[in-house]
Amino acid sequence: MMRIAILCSGGDAPGMNACLRAVVRTASTMGVEVVGVRHGYQGLLDGDFYESGDGTGVMSARSVSHIIQHGGTILRTGRCDEFRTASGVRKAADTLVANNIDGLVVIGGDGSLRGAIELGKVWSGRIVGCPGTIDNDLAGTDYTIGFLTAVATAVEAIDKLRDTAESHERLFLVEVMGRGSGYLALFTALASGAEFACIPETPTHSAQMVSDISVLKKRGKASIIVVVAEGDDDGGIEVLRGELEAEGCPYPLRSVKLGHVQRGGSPTPADRILASEAGDLAARALIDGKSGVMAGRLAGQMQLTPFAEAIAGTKTVPLEQIQLLKRMSV
Amino acid sequence: MMRIAILCSGGDAPGMNACLRAVVRTASTMGVEVVGVRHGYQGLLDGDFYESGDGTGVMSARSVSHIIQHGGTILRTGRCDEFRTASGVRKAADTLVANNIDGLVVIGGDGSLRGAIELGKVWSGRIVGCPGTIDNDLAGTDYTIGFLTAVATAVEAIDKLRDTAESHERLFLVEVMGRGSGYLALFTALASGAEFACIPETPTHSAQMVSDISVLKKRGKASIIVVVAEGDDDGGIEVLRGELEAEGCPYPLRSVKLGHVQRGGSPTPADRILASEAGDLAARALIDGKSGVMAGRLAGQMQLTPFAEAIAGTKTVPLEQIQLLKRMSV
Amino acid sequence: MMRIAILCSGGDAPGMNACLRAVVRTASTMGVEVVGVRHGYQGLLDGDFYESGDGTGVMSARSVSHIIQHGGTILRTGRCDEFRTASGVRKAADTLVANNIDGLVVIGGDGSLRGAIELGKVWSGRIVGCPGTIDNDLAGTDYTIGFLTAVATAVEAIDKLRDTAESHERLFLVEVMGRGSGYLALFTALASGAEFACIPETPTHSAQMVSDISVLKKRGKASIIVVVAEGDDDGGIEVLRGELEAEGCPYPLRSVKLGHVQRGGSPTPADRILASEAGDLAARALIDGKSGVMAGRLAGQMQLTPFAEAIAGTKTVPLEQIQLLKRMSV
Amino acid sequence: MMRIAILCSGGDAPGMNACLRAVVRTASTMGVEVVGVRHGYQGLLDGDFYESGDGTGVMSARSVSHIIQHGGTILRTGRCDEFRTASGVRKAADTLVANNIDGLVVIGGDGSLRGAIELGKVWSGRIVGCPGTIDNDLAGTDYTIGFLTAVATAVEAIDKLRDTAESHERLFLVEVMGRGSGYLALFTALASGAEFACIPETPTHSAQMVSDISVLKKRGKASIIVVVAEGDDDGGIEVLRGELEAEGCPYPLRSVKLGHVQRGGSPTPADRILASEAGDLAARALIDGKSGVMAGRLAGQMQLTPFAEAIAGTKTVPLEQIQLLKRMSV
C-alpha cells in the first residue's frame, strides 16, 4: 500500500485545514495512506506525527471531519531554521525513508516550496505542493489558499472603520499584510471602496496624495481610507502618516495595523473550494507519479506548475485593477 | 455631453449597488452623465427616475458613496409584465428618446438581457449588460454578480446547521435557490462540506442515496447534509425527504428552505470587485460605441459577450466538481 | 474524591459547550472529577460516556479547550422517550450509582428540568440545572443560554431580507422559533427594525394589521417585515399570509421560515459569558451541597432558582417592549 | 408644537443611529418635532443642522429608516474645544433659544454629559442623555450603548487570532479600548476564552504572569491570549510584551492593537434594543418634563439617573468576573 505524508509549513493561512481534508480523503478513496506530520518541516526532523491513537500517524477520513470551516491547521505549522541547513534536509529525508513514505504534500508559501526543492535533491520520493499563503505571491494560481479570506477579513474591518471615519470625518491609514506583494492591499482597497492603495509595485508619493486628497475633500468626501501594504516602498504606515500630516492633509488622521487577525478565521467559500480542489489535485498527481509541481487554479483551470516557476516572483498585481481603483475613487 | 441611463432588473442580487457605483463613477470620470432609472424596465415605462433633487435624475459620483457594501439596489428593481409586450417596449424606447439618452446599462439576469434584446430592436441607442443574478446561469462570465455572496450566505447557514445536526445526529435537507441551475447548490455543498448535492443537471436517485448514506453511517458519520437545488429534477425538498424516509434513511431527517435570505446581505469582496469591474467595463464599452454585449470575467479576463450567447443556456456545472464532491464525502 | 456527571438534553442551544467548559474547569479547580454523559438522558440509560481514552469518561480541563466559541455540544444531546417512564428514570439512577456519581449538572430547557425533578425522586445524588434553550421560556434567568444567539441569527437573516424587501417593495413574513413563547419573535422584531411581531401572548388580528400596514404604505414605507413566532395564536405563517392577502395587503408578500439555523452557530459573547457564569455557579453550588436548583442571571445577579419555579411558566414577554415596537414602527 | 433637538457627541459608538431613530420616532408619535444637530456640540455653535431639504433641520420618521443596523451616526459626531469655554457654552444656548428648542437629547459618553451639565447652567431648556460609548464607564446603566458590540468585535478578532496562535503555538497580546475602564478587556477575555485580562482595576505583575503562563504550558496549552486594556496600569501592550519576554515567557510572543475597528460595525441585537429603549425613554422623559438625567437599563429595568451620578466614576468591573476568568483559565 502506498503511503504519503503531508505537512503545513510557514505562516498559516485559512483553508489549510480544507486542503488537508481533501488530500486525506482523495488519497483514502484511492487506497493510499496519509501520514500527518506536525509543525511543518520541524516535524519531519523530529518524527513528530499526527496522534492517530495507534502510533502510526495515519489520518483516516474521519480524522478530518468538520475541519473544512476552521482556520489554522490541526497539524500545526512553523518555520524551521535547521531545515535550512544541508544536514537538516538530510535528516528530514531520513525520517521519510525510515517511515516508508513514498510521497509528500507540502501546503505553504514560497519558503515552503523552496524547502521542498531542497528536500527533493536528497530524497527519492515525490513531492507536490499546495499554495497556502495569504500573500498571493505565487505564480501558477490566480489566488493562493487563504488570500481571499484575508481580503474578506480586511474588508470587514474597513467596513467598520468607514462607520467611524464618516462619523468623525477622518482619514484612516490601514496597514494590511502581503509581505512583498501588493495584492492583498489592492484587492482590499477595491472591495472596501477605499480611496487609495499604497503598494510595493507602484511608487507612493505623499505630496501627490495630499493633492489628490484635497480634491476629494472639495468634492465633499466625508472620509478617506488609505490601504497600505506592509511592504510598501514608502517605509510603512507611520512614515506615510507623518508625511501626509507634514504635507497638510486636510483630514485628521488615524492609523490601524490589522495584524495577525488576517491570518485566522473561517475560510470563505471560495477558499474552501480552492483548497479542496488543490488538495485533491495534489493527491491525485502525487499518486499518479508527478513530482516537483504545485497545484493551483489558473485562468479558471486546475493545473500543475513546476516549483521553480511558482516561486519565480513573476506574479504582479494587474495594472488594470490599479487603474480601476483610480476611476472608483472620484 | 453624452448621457446614459442605468437600471437594475429582475430579482435583486448582492453587488448590484457596487456595479451601479462603478458605472456612475467611470462614466463621470469620462465626462458622461448617468441617469438612474428606478424599478427596472417599469421605471422606463413610467419615467420613474432617481431623485436627484434637481429633477434630472442624474446620479453624481457622491450619490453612490458608501453603497459598495450594501445588498439590494438603491434604484430598486422589479419584473415588468407590460415590458413583455411590443407596446411596452416601444414606450420604454420613447422615454429614452424623450430624455436624450444615448446608451443604457442593464444590470440583471437572463430575463433582463432578453428584455434588452427586444428594446434594442426598436431603440437606436446602445445597450450593455452586467450579469446581476445569484443563479450563475449566464455564459460569458465565470460567476454572475451576487452568486458568490449567495453561496457565502448558504454556507454560513449550513455551518450553523452542522452544529445542530451533529448534536442530534440528524440528516438535514437544505434547499437553496438557483432556478434551473445547480451551480449554487453544488458550490454550497463543496464549501460547506455537505455530503450530497441534488441538482437539475444530474438525476437524483433516492434509493441510491439511502444506500450511500447507510455506508457513511457505518463509517461513523454523525450527521449528513444534503443540499438540494430548487430546480432539482426529483421534485423538491419535501418530495425527496419523503422518499428518503420511505427508503429507510438511517438518520432522523429535518429540512430547511433558506429562501430569500440568499438574495440579500453585504456582497463578499469577490462580488464587490467583480461588480466594480463589470460596471466599469460596461460604462467604458458603452461610451466606446459597443452595444448588445454583456460585461463579465471569463477565465480570469474581463470581456464582452453578445447577449444571445450569454443567455443561450450553454453554461453547465463542471463535471469535475461533481466528482470532487463525491471524493470529499467519504 | 468527589465525582459529578454532566449532560446536555433536549434541543441544542449555542453556548452549551461554553457551559460545559465552565462546569469542567470550575470543578477541576475545586478538585472534583467530571464525567461526561453523551446524548442526554439516553446516555445515562446506556452508560454512554465521554470518550476519555482511559474508559472513565472523565473530562479534563484540556478536553474542553477551544469549544467556548462553537455551537452545538461535544457531548451530543437528544430527547429520550424511555426516560419518561418510571423504569427509565430508575435505570438512569442505577447508572449514576454504579459509577459513583455524587452530583449531576443538567444543561437544557424545561423538559430537561422536569426530567431532573423525576430523577431526583429516585436518586440520592444532587442535581443542578443550567438553562440551555433558545426559547427563553424559563423563569429565574433574564435570558436562557442560546437565546441571544438565536436572536442574533434571526436578526442577521432579516437584515439580509430587508435588502431584497426594499429593492422589490415587498412585505416579508418571517417565522422564528420559540415554541410557546414570543420572546424570540419580539426581540428579533425590535432589533431588526421589523414593523410587526405576531406572538402567542397577544392576539393577532389580520384585518387590523392590513389596516395598519396600509397607513405605513401611505407614509412611504418601501417594505414591511412581520416577525411571526412559531407558536403564534393565529395558526402560523402560511395562515397569516393567506389572511393578509385576502384582506387586501397593499404589498406583495413573501414568506421565510428560518428553521433550525437558529439552533446553531457560534454563540455571541453575551451567551458565552452567561453560559460560563451559569456553568461555574452550577458546579460550585453542586459541590457546595445545593440541589434541585437552576443557575441563572436575574436582574443582573447570578442566582439559584428551584426547578419548580423555573419551569412554572410564569415568564412573560414584557408589555413595555410590545409597546416600544409599536412606537418604533411608525 | 414642542420642538426638541438631538445630537451625538464624543467618540462614536455602534447603536447611536438606533438611539437617534428611537428618539425621532417616539417624539413623532407624541407630536413633538425633532431637530437634528450635526457634529455634536460644534453643530450647536455653528447652527449646523440635519439637511431636511426644507431648511428646518427637522427629522421625519422616514429620515431614520433603515439606520438601526448601521454603525456610526448619520448626524456625525465630534469633540469640540470651544464648547469647553464659557463663551462656547453660551453660544450653544443662544442657538437653541434662537431655534425655539425646548429640550435636547445628548447621545454620548461622560465628556458629553459633562457638557450637558454646563449647558444646563446657562440654558433654560431640558436636557436628557443617552449613554453612547463603547467604554461602559457610566453608572446608571449595566451596559452603555456600543459596549457589547465592541466586545463582539474584539471577540471575533480573537477567535481569528486563536486559530493562528494555536497553529504556531504562540502567545498573543491583544490591546482593546476602554480608556480608564477594564470592562471591555474583561468581557472580551471572558467571552473569547482568553487566559488573562490586564486591566486598570487590578495590578499587572509580569513576573507572576510568566510564572502562571509556565504552569499552563506544562499543562499542555498550545497557545495563550492576553487581553490588555488600553488603560492598564502596567504601561501598555508593548511595555508588557517587553517584560514578558525579559521574564522568560515560554511562548513566542506577538501583539495586536485592535484599534478603531472596535468603534464601528453593525450594532449587535442587544445594542440595538438597548439603544432603542434608551432613546425612547429619553424622548418620553424629556417631553414629560424631566431634565438632567440619563436613560439606562440597570438590573434589568429602564431608569433615569442624574448626570452627576452617571459620571461619578463609581462603576467598577465586578470582582466575581475577575475571579471567574481565573477559574476558566486552567
PDB file of N, CA, C and O in Angstrom, chain A residues 289-315:
ATOM      1  N   GLY A 289       2.208   9.839  -9.971  1.00  0.00           N
ATOM      2  CA  GLY A 289       3.616   9.854 -10.341  1.00  0.00           C
ATOM      3  C   GLY A 289       4.240  11.213 -10.555  1.00  0.00           C
ATOM      4  O   GLY A 289       5.434  11.323 -10.829  1.00  0.00           O
ATOM      5  N   LYS A 290       3.448  12.261 -10.393  1.00  0.00           N
ATOM      6  CA  LYS A 290       4.003  13.608 -10.582  1.00  0.00           C
ATOM      7  C   LYS A 290       4.866  14.008  -9.385  1.00  0.00           C
ATOM      8  O   LYS A 290       4.647  13.552  -8.263  1.00  0.00           O
ATOM      9  N   SER A 291       5.801  14.917  -9.640  1.00  0.00           N
ATOM     10  CA  SER A 291       6.625  15.445  -8.551  1.00  0.00           C
ATOM     11  C   SER A 291       7.170  16.824  -8.917  1.00  0.00           C
ATOM     12  O   SER A 291       7.266  17.165 -10.105  1.00  0.00           O
ATOM     13  N   GLY A 292       7.504  17.603  -7.887  1.00  0.00           N
ATOM     14  CA  GLY A 292       8.119  18.910  -8.134  1.00  0.00           C
ATOM     15  C   GLY A 292       7.170  19.938  -8.699  1.00  0.00           C
ATOM     16  O   GLY A 292       7.602  20.922  -9.307  1.00  0.00           O
ATOM     17  N   VAL A 293       5.887  19.742  -8.479  1.00  0.00           N
ATOM     18  CA  VAL A 293       4.894  20.670  -9.013  1.00  0.00           C
ATOM     19  C   VAL A 293       3.917  21.136  -7.930  1.00  0.00           C
ATOM     20  O   VAL A 293       3.718  20.449  -6.928  1.00  0.00           O
ATOM     21  N   MET A 294       3.323  22.288  -8.176  1.00  0.00           N
ATOM     22  CA  MET A 294       2.343  22.857  -7.261  1.00  0.00           C
ATOM     23  C   MET A 294       0.973  22.867  -7.942  1.00  0.00           C
ATOM     24  O   MET A 294       0.856  23.228  -9.109  1.00  0.00           O
ATOM     25  N   ALA A 295      -0.059  22.490  -7.184  1.00  0.00           N
ATOM     26  CA  ALA A 295      -1.422  22.514  -7.716  1.00  0.00           C
ATOM     27  C   ALA A 295      -2.030  23.891  -7.538  1.00  0.00           C
ATOM     28  O   ALA A 295      -1.901  24.495  -6.474  1.00  0.00           O
ATOM     29  N   GLY A 296      -2.697  24.392  -8.567  1.00  0.00           N
ATOM     30  CA  GLY A 296      -3.340  25.707  -8.464  1.00  0.00           C
ATOM     31  C   GLY A 296      -4.452  25.843  -9.468  1.00  0.00           C
ATOM     32  O   GLY A 296      -4.685  24.949 -10.285  1.00  0.00           O
ATOM     33  N   ARG A 297      -5.165  26.947  -9.370  1.00  0.00           N
ATOM     34  CA  ARG A 297      -6.210  27.239 -10.357  1.00  0.00           C
ATOM     35  C   ARG A 297      -5.786  28.490 -11.105  1.00  0.00           C
ATOM     36  O   ARG A 297      -5.653  29.560 -10.509  1.00  0.00           O
ATOM     37  N   LEU A 298      -5.567  28.341 -12.407  1.00  0.00           N
ATOM     38  CA  LEU A 298      -5.078  29.444 -13.218  1.00  0.00           C
ATOM     39  C   LEU A 298      -6.045  29.676 -14.365  1.00  0.00           C
ATOM     40  O   LEU A 298      -6.350  28.741 -15.109  1.00  0.00           O
ATOM     41  N   ALA A 299      -6.502  30.921 -14.495  1.00  0.00           N
ATOM     42  CA  ALA A 299      -7.449  31.261 -15.559  1.00  0.00           C
ATOM     43  C   ALA A 299      -8.593  30.252 -15.576  1.00  0.00           C
ATOM     44  O   ALA A 299      -9.041  29.805 -16.630  1.00  0.00           O
ATOM     45  N   GLY A 300      -9.048  29.897 -14.394  1.00  0.00           N
ATOM     46  CA  GLY A 300     -10.241  29.057 -14.305  1.00  0.00           C
ATOM     47  C   GLY A 300     -10.002  27.570 -14.419  1.00  0.00           C
ATOM     48  O   GLY A 300     -10.934  26.781 -14.283  1.00  0.00           O
ATOM     49  N   GLN A 301      -8.769  27.144 -14.650  1.00  0.00           N
ATOM     50  CA  GLN A 301      -8.494  25.713 -14.790  1.00  0.00           C
ATOM     51  C   GLN A 301      -7.526  25.244 -13.717  1.00  0.00           C
ATOM     52  O   GLN A 301      -6.509  25.891 -13.491  1.00  0.00           O
ATOM     53  N   MET A 302      -7.810  24.087 -13.130  1.00  0.00           N
ATOM     54  CA  MET A 302      -6.856  23.488 -12.197  1.00  0.00           C
ATOM     55  C   MET A 302      -5.653  23.027 -12.990  1.00  0.00           C
ATOM     56  O   MET A 302      -5.801  22.398 -14.039  1.00  0.00           O
ATOM     57  N   GLN A 303      -4.443  23.304 -12.489  1.00  0.00           N
ATOM     58  CA  GLN A 303      -3.256  22.847 -13.190  1.00  0.00           C
ATOM     59  C   GLN A 303      -2.051  22.745 -12.278  1.00  0.00           C
ATOM     60  O   GLN A 303      -2.058  23.231 -11.146  1.00  0.00           O
ATOM     61  N   LEU A 304      -1.015  22.088 -12.801  1.00  0.00           N
ATOM     62  CA  LEU A 304       0.215  21.880 -12.049  1.00  0.00           C
ATOM     63  C   LEU A 304       1.310  22.774 -12.612  1.00  0.00           C
ATOM     64  O   LEU A 304       1.470  22.870 -13.829  1.00  0.00           O
ATOM     65  N   THR A 305       2.071  23.400 -11.729  1.00  0.00           N
ATOM     66  CA  THR A 305       3.147  24.305 -12.137  1.00  0.00           C
ATOM     67  C   THR A 305       4.436  23.870 -11.441  1.00  0.00           C
ATOM     68  O   THR A 305       4.422  23.628 -10.240  1.00  0.00           O
ATOM     69  N   PRO A 306       5.534  23.772 -12.176  1.00  0.00           N
ATOM     70  CA  PRO A 306       6.812  23.404 -11.534  1.00  0.00           C
ATOM     71  C   PRO A 306       7.146  24.386 -10.416  1.00  0.00           C
ATOM     72  O   PRO A 306       6.887  25.591 -10.533  1.00  0.00           O
ATOM     73  N   PHE A 307       7.730  23.856  -9.347  1.00  0.00           N
ATOM     74  CA  PHE A 307       8.067  24.677  -8.181  1.00  0.00           C
ATOM     75  C   PHE A 307       8.834  25.949  -8.578  1.00  0.00           C
ATOM     76  O   PHE A 307       8.518  27.041  -8.109  1.00  0.00           O
ATOM     77  N   ALA A 308       9.831  25.781  -9.418  1.00  0.00           N
ATOM     78  CA  ALA A 308      10.706  26.917  -9.749  1.00  0.00           C
ATOM     79  C   ALA A 308       9.907  28.046 -10.384  1.00  0.00           C
ATOM     80  O   ALA A 308      10.158  29.229 -10.122  1.00  0.00           O
ATOM     81  N   GLU A 309       8.949  27.659 -11.210  1.00  0.00           N
ATOM     82  CA  GLU A 309       8.107  28.666 -11.852  1.00  0.00           C
ATOM     83  C   GLU A 309       7.193  29.342 -10.834  1.00  0.00           C
ATOM     84  O   GLU A 309       6.978  30.557 -10.877  1.00  0.00           O
ATOM     85  N   ALA A 310       6.649  28.541  -9.936  1.00  0.00           N
ATOM     86  CA  ALA A 310       5.703  29.077  -8.954  1.00  0.00           C
ATOM     87  C   ALA A 310       6.339  30.136  -8.072  1.00  0.00           C
ATOM     88  O   ALA A 310       5.696  31.115  -7.686  1.00  0.00           O
ATOM     89  N   ILE A 311       7.627  29.947  -7.757  1.00  0.00           N
ATOM     90  CA  ILE A 311       8.281  30.862  -6.817  1.00  0.00           C
ATOM     91  C   ILE A 311       9.170  31.889  -7.519  1.00  0.00           C
ATOM     92  O   ILE A 311       9.936  32.610  -6.880  1.00  0.00           O
ATOM     93  N   ALA A 312       9.042  31.967  -8.851  1.00  0.00           N
ATOM     94  CA  ALA A 312       9.970  32.816  -9.610  1.00  0.00           C
ATOM     95  C   ALA A 312       9.755  34.305  -9.371  1.00  0.00           C
ATOM     96  O   ALA A 312      10.559  35.128  -9.820  1.00  0.00           O
ATOM     97  N   GLY A 313       8.674  34.652  -8.678  1.00  0.00           N
ATOM     98  CA  GLY A 313       8.455  36.076  -8.399  1.00  0.00           C
ATOM     99  C   GLY A 313       7.928  36.840  -9.597  1.00  0.00           C
ATOM    100  O   GLY A 313       8.045  38.060  -9.686  1.00  0.00           O
ATOM    101  N   THR A 314       7.327  36.132 -10.535  1.00  0.00           N
ATOM    102  CA  THR A 314       6.847  36.786 -11.760  1.00  0.00           C
ATOM    103  C   THR A 314       5.412  37.283 -11.647  1.00  0.00           C
ATOM    104  O   THR A 314       4.911  37.920 -12.556  1.00  0.00           O
ATOM    105  N   LYS A 315       4.759  36.950 -10.545  1.00  0.00           N
ATOM    106  CA  LYS A 315       3.364  37.351 -10.418  1.00  0.00           C
ATOM    107  C   LYS A 315       3.268  38.808  -9.980  1.00  0.00           C
ATOM    108  O   LYS A 315       3.835  39.193  -8.958  1.00  0.00           O
TER     109      LYS A 315
END
